[in-house]
Short mmCIF file of C-alpha atoms and ligand atoms in Angstrom, two decimals:
data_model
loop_
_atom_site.label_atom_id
_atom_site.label_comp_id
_atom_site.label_asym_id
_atom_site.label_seq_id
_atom_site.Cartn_x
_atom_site.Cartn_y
_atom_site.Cartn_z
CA UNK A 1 -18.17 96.72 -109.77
CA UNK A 2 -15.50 96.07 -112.28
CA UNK A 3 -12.44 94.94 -111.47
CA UNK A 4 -9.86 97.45 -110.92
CA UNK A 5 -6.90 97.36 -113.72
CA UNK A 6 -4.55 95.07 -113.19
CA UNK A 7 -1.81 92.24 -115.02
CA UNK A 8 -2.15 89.20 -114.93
CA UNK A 9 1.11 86.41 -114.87
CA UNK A 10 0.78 82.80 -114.88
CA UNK A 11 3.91 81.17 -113.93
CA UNK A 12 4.91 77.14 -114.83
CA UNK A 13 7.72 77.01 -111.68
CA UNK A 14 7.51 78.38 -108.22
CA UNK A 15 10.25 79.74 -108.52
CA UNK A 16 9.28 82.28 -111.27
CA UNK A 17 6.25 82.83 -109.06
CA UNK A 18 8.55 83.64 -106.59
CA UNK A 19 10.93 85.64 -108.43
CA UNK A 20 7.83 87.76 -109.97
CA UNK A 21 6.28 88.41 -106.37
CA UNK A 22 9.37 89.92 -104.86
CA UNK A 23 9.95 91.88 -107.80
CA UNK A 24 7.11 93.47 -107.13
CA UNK A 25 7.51 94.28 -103.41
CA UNK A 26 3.73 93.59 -101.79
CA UNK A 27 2.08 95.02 -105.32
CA UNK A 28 1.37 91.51 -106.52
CA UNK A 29 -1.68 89.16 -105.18
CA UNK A 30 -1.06 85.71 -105.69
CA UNK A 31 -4.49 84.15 -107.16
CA UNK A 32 -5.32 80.41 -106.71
CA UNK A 33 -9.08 79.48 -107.30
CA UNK A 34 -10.06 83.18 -107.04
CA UNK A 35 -13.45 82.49 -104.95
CA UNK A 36 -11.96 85.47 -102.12
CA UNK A 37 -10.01 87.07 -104.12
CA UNK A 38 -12.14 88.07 -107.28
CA UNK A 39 -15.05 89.45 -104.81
CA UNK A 40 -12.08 91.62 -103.11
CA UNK A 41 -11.22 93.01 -106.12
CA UNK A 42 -14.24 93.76 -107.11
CA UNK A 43 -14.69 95.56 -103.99
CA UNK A 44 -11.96 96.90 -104.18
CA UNK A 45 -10.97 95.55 -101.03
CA UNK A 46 -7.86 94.79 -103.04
CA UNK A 47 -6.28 96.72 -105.86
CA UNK A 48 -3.03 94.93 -106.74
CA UNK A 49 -1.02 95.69 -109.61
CA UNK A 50 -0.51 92.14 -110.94
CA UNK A 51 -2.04 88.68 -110.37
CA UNK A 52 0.52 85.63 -110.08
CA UNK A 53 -2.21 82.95 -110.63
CA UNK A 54 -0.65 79.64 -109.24
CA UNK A 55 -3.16 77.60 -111.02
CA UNK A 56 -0.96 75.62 -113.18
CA UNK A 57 1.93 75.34 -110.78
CA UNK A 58 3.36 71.45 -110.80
CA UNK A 59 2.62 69.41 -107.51
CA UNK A 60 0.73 71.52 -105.43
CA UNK A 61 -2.05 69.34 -106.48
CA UNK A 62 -1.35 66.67 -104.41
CA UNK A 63 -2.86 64.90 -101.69
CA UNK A 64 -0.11 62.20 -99.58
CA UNK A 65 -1.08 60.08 -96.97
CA UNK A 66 1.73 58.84 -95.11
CA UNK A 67 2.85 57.48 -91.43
CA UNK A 68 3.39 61.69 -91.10
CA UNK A 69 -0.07 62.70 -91.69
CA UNK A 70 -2.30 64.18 -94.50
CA UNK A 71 -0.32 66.39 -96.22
CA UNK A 72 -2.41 68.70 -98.64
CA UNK A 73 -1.08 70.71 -101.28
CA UNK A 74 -2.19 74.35 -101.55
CA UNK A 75 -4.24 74.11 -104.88
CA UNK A 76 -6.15 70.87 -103.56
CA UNK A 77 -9.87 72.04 -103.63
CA UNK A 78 -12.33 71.29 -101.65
CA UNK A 79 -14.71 68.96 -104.29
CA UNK A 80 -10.25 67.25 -104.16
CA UNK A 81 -11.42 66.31 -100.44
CA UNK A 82 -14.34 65.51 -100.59
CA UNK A 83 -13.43 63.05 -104.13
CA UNK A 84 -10.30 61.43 -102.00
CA UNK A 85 -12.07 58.55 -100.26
CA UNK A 86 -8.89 57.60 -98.51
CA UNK A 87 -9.46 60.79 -96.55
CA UNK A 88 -12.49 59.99 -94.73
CA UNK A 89 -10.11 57.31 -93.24
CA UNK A 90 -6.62 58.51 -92.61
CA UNK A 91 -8.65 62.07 -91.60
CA UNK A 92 -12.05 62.17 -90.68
CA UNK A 93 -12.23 65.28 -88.80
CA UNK A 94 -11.02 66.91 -92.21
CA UNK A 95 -13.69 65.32 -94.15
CA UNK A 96 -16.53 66.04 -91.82
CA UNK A 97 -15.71 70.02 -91.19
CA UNK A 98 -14.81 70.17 -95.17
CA UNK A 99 -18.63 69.17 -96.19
CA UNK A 100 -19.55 71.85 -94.72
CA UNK A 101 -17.44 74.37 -96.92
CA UNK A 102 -19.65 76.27 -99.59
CA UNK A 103 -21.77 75.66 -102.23
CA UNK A 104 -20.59 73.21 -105.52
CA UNK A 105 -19.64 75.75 -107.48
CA UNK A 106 -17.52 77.28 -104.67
CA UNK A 107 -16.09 73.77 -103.39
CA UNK A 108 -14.44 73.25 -107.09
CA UNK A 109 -12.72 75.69 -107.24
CA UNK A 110 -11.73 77.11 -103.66
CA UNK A 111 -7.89 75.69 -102.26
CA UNK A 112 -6.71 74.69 -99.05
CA UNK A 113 -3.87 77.35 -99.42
CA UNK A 114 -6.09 80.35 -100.37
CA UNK A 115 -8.36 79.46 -97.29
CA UNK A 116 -5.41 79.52 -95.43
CA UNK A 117 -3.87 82.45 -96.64
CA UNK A 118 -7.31 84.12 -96.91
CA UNK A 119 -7.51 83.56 -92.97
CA UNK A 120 -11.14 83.80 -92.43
CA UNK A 121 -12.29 83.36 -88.68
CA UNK A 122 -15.34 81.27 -89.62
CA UNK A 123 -13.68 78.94 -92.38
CA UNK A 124 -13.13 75.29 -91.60
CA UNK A 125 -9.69 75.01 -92.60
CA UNK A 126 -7.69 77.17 -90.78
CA UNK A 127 -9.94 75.60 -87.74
CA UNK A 128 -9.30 72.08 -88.60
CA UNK A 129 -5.33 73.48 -89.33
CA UNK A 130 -5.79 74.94 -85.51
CA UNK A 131 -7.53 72.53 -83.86
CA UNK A 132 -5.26 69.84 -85.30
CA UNK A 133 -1.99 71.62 -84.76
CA UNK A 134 -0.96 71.54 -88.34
CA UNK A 135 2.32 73.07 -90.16
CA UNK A 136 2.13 74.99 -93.17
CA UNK A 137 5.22 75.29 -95.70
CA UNK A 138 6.20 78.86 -97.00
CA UNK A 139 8.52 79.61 -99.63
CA UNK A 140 9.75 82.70 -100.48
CA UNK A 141 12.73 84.35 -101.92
CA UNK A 142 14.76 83.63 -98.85
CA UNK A 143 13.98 79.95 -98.70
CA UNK A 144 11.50 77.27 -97.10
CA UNK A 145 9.57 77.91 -93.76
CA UNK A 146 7.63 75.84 -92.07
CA UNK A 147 4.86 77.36 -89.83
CA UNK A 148 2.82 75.98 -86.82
CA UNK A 149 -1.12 76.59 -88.16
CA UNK A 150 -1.53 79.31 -84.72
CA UNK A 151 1.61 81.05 -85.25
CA UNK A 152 -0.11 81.76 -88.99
CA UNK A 153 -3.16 82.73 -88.73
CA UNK A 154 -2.56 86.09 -87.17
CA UNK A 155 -6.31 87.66 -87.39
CA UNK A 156 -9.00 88.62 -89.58
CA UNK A 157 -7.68 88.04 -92.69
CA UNK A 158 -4.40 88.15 -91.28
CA UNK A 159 -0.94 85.85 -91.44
CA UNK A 160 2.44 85.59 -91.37
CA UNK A 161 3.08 85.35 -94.88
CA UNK A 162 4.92 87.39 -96.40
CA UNK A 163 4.35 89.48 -99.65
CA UNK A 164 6.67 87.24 -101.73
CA UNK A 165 6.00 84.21 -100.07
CA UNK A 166 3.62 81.00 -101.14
CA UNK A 167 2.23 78.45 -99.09
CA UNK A 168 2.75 75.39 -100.86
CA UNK A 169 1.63 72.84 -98.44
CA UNK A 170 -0.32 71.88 -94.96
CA UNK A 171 0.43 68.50 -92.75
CA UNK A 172 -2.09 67.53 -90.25
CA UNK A 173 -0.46 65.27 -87.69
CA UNK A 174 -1.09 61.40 -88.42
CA UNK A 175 -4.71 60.18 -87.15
CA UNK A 176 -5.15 57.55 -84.66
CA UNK A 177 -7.32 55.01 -85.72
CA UNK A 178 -9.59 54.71 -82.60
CA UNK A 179 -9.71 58.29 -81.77
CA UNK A 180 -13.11 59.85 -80.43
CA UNK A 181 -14.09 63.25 -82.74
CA UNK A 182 -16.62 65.47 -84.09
CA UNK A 183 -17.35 68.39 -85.70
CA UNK A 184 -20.48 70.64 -85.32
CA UNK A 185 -21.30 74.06 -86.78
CA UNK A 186 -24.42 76.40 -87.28
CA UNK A 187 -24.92 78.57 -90.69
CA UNK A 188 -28.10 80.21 -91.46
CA UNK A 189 -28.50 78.22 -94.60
CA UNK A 190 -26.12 75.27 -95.97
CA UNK A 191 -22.88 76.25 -97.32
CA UNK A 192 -22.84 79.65 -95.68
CA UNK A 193 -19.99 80.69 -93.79
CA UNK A 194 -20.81 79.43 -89.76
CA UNK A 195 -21.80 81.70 -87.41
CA UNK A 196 -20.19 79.29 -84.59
CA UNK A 197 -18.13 76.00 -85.50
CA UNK A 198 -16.42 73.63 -82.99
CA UNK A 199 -14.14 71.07 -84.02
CA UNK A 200 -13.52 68.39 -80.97
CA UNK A 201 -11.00 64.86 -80.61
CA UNK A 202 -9.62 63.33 -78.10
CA UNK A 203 -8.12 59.74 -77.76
CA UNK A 204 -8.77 57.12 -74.75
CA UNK A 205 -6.15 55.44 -72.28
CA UNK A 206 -6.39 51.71 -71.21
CA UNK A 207 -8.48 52.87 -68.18
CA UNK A 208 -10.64 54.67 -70.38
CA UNK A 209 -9.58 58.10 -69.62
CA UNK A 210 -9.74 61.07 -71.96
CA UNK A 211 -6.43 62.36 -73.46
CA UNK A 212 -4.81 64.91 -75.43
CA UNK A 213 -8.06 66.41 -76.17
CA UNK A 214 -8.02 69.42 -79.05
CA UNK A 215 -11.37 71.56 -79.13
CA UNK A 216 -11.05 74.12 -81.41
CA UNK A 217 -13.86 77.06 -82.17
CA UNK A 218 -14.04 79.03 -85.78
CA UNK A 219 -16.67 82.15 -86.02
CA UNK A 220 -16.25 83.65 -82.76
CA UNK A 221 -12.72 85.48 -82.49
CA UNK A 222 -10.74 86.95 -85.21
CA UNK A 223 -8.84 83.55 -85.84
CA UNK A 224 -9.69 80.18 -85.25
CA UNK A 225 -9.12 79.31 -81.14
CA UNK A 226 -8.44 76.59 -79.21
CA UNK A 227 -10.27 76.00 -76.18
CA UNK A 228 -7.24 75.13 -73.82
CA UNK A 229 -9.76 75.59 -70.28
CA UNK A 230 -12.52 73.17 -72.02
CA UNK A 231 -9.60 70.79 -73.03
CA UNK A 232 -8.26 70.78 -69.31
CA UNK A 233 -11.55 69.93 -68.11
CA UNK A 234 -11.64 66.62 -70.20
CA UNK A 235 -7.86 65.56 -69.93
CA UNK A 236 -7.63 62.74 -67.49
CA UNK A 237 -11.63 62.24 -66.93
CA UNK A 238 -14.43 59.28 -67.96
CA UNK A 239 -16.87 60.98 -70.18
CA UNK A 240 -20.88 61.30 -69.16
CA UNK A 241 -23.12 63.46 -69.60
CA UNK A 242 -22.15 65.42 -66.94
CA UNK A 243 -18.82 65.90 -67.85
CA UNK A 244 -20.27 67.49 -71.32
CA UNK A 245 -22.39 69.42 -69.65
CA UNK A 246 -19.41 70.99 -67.77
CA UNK A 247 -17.24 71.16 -70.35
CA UNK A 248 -19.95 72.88 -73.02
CA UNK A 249 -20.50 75.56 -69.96
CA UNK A 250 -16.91 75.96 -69.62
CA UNK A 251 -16.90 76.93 -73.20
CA UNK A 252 -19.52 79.05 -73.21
CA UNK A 253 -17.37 81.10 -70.60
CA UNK A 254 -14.58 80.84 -72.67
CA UNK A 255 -15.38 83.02 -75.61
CA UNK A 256 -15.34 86.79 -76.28
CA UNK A 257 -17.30 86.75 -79.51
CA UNK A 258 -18.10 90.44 -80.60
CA UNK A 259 -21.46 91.25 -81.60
CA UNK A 260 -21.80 91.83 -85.70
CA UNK A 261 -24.32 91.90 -88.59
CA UNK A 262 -25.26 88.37 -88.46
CA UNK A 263 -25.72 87.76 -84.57
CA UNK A 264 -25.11 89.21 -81.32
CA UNK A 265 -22.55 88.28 -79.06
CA UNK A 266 -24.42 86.28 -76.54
CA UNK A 267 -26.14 84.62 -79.14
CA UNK A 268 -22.98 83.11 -80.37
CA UNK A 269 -21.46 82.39 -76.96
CA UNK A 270 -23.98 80.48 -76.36
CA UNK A 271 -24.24 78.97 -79.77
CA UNK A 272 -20.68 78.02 -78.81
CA UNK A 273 -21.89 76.01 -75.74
CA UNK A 274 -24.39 74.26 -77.41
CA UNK A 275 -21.74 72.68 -80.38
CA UNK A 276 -19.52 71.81 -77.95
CA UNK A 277 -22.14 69.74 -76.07
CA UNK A 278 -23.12 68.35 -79.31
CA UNK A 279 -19.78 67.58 -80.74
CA UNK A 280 -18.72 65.71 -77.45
CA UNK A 281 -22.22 63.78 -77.42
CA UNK A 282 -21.60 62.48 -80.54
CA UNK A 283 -17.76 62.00 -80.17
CA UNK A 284 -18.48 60.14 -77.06
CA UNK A 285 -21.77 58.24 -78.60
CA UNK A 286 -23.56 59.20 -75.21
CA UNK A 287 -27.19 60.73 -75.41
CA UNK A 288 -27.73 63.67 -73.48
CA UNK A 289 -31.11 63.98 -71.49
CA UNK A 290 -33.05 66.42 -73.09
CA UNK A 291 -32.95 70.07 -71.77
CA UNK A 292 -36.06 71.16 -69.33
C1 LIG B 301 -20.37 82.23 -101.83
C2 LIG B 301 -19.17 81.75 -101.10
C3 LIG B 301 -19.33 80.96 -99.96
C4 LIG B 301 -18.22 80.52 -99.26
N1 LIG B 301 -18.42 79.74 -98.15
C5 LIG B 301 -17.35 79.30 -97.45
C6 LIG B 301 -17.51 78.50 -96.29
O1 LIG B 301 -18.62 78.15 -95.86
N2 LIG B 301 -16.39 78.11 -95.63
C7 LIG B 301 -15.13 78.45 -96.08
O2 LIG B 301 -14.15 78.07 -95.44
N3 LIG B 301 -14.96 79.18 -97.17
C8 LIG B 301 -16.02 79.63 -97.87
N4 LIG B 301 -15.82 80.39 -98.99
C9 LIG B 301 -14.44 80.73 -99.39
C10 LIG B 301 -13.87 79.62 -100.27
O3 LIG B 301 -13.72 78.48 -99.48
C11 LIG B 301 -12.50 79.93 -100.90
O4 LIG B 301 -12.06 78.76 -101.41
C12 LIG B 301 -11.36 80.34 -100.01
O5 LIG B 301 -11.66 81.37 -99.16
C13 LIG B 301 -10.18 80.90 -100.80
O6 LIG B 301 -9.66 79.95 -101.66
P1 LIG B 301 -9.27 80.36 -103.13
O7 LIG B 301 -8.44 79.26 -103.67
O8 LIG B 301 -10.48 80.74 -103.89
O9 LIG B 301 -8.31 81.63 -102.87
P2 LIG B 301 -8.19 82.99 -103.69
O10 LIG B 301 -9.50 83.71 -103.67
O11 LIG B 301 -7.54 82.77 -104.99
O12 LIG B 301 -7.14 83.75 -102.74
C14 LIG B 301 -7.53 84.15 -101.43
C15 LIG B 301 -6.33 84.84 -100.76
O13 LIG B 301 -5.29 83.92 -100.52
C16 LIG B 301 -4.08 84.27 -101.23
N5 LIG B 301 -3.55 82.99 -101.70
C17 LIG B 301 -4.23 82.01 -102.34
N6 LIG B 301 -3.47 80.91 -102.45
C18 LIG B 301 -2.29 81.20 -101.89
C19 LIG B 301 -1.09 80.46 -101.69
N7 LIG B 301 -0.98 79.18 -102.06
N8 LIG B 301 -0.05 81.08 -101.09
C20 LIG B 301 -0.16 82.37 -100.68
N9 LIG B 301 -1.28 83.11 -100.82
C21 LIG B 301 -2.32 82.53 -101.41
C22 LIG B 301 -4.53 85.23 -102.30
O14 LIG B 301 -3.49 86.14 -102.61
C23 LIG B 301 -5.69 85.94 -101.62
O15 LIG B 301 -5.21 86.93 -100.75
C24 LIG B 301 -16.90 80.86 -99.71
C25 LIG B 301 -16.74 81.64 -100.85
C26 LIG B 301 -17.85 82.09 -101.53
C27 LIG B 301 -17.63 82.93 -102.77
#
């Protein structure tokens, strides 16, 4: 289908983005590389009266690595992440679950704020912003917010932004060096959306004891989850194979996926089990025995 009629306003300051968004009162859609967007339009899953395209806003570009963290802009792309060899350093995690984002043509054009904002279950940012206990900045017309990543995402395609507000920015808390991670997911074919993603870390003590683990799941609720039972299991333990095995049957208790179009419930609980044994085999660099 066409697109339905609409205007179209491309700002050069956030605040004129801003300014134009509250003036219109929840009729505007800001647009950033337009990958959700245009198909919801088309759909008309959207119909809004104007597009603020934030395309050529100044600084939201940027990608800082500091003793903070990562901090991302909101119009860094995906192909940004993937270019930035720094980040495979200062943020692995981010790196790994990002390759796994799309197709090329997708990936060069698709932001870390409109995947954000966009707040699909099954995308890898809002997981990795989950998982990794991130903070988003808002502004809006009354001022600068800053947002934990699971106080944002609220549901399916759901947040706390507000209708004249734009995410400018995400943090991800500073990366220890030695820290033990992974992250698994199954699509049906590369680059589609995952039916079932698990994002894992955890660090190790001077007796080489797991702590502060984060295992977080995309795919299987209507936001991205964290897996506090599977994380208790781990916190305070020596990691074997048994203690995977636990923890990847913990996890498979620990999800309510519903069933849909691309796989039954069960199917993806225990899809969920199976990445979380995977992504804590390979965090841990232990070989499981084979299953009987
Ligand atoms: C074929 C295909 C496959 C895909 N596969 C995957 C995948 O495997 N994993 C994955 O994670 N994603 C996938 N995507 C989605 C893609 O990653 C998009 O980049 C992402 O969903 C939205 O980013 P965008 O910049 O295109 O946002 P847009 O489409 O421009 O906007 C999306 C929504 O966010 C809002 N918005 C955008 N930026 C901001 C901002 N800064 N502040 C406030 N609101 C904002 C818009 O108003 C809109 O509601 C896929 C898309 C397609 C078309």
């Amino acid at each position: 289908m066409k697109l339905p009629p609409l205007d179209y306003f491309c700002p050069s300051t956030l605040s004129e983005a801003i300014a134009v968004l509250a003036a219109h009162g929840g009729r505007a859609r800001v647009i950033a590389g337009g990958q959700s967007l245009m198909p919801m339009l088309a759909f008309r899953l959207a119909a809004p009266e104007l597009l603020v395209d934030i395309g050529r806003l100044p600084d939201l570009k940027r990608i800082c690595i500091t003793a903070e963290g990562v901090d991302l802009g909101a119009l860094v792309t995906w192909r940004d992440i993937e270019r930035d060899g720094r980040l495979a350093q200062a943020h692995p995690l981010l790196s790994a679950a990002i390759a796994h984002v799309a197709h090329y043509q997708v990936r060069n054009r698709g932001t870390v704020g409109g995947s954000l904002a966009h707040a699909d279950p099954a995308a890898e940012m809002p997981g990795i912003a989950v998982t990794c206990e991130a903070m988003l900045t808002l502004v809006g017309s009354g001022g600068m917010r800053i947002v934990r990543a699971d106080e944002f995402c609220l549901g399916g395609l759901s947040t706390s932004l507000e209708p004249d507000e734009i995410l400018t920015n995400v943090r991800l808390p500073p990366w220890k060096h030695a820290r033990r991670w992974a992250f698994e997911e199954f699509a049906r074919r590369r680059g589609d959306f995952a039916l079932a993603g698990v994002a894992a870390f955890y660090d190790v003590d001077a007796q080489g004891l797991v702590r502060n683990t984060h295992i977080g799941v995309i795919g299987v609720a209507d936001r991205p989850i964290r897996l506090a039972d599977v994380e208790a299991v781990l916190n305070g333990r020596r990691v074997d194979a048994d203690l995977i095995l636990q923890a990847a049957a913990v996890a498979r208790d620990a999800v309510d996926p519903a069933d849909d179009i691309h796989a039954e419930a069960a199917y993806r609980r225990d899809l969920v089990g199976v990445l979380t044994e995977r992504a804590l085999a390979r965090a841990s660099d232990i070989t499981l025995p084979e299953a009987a």
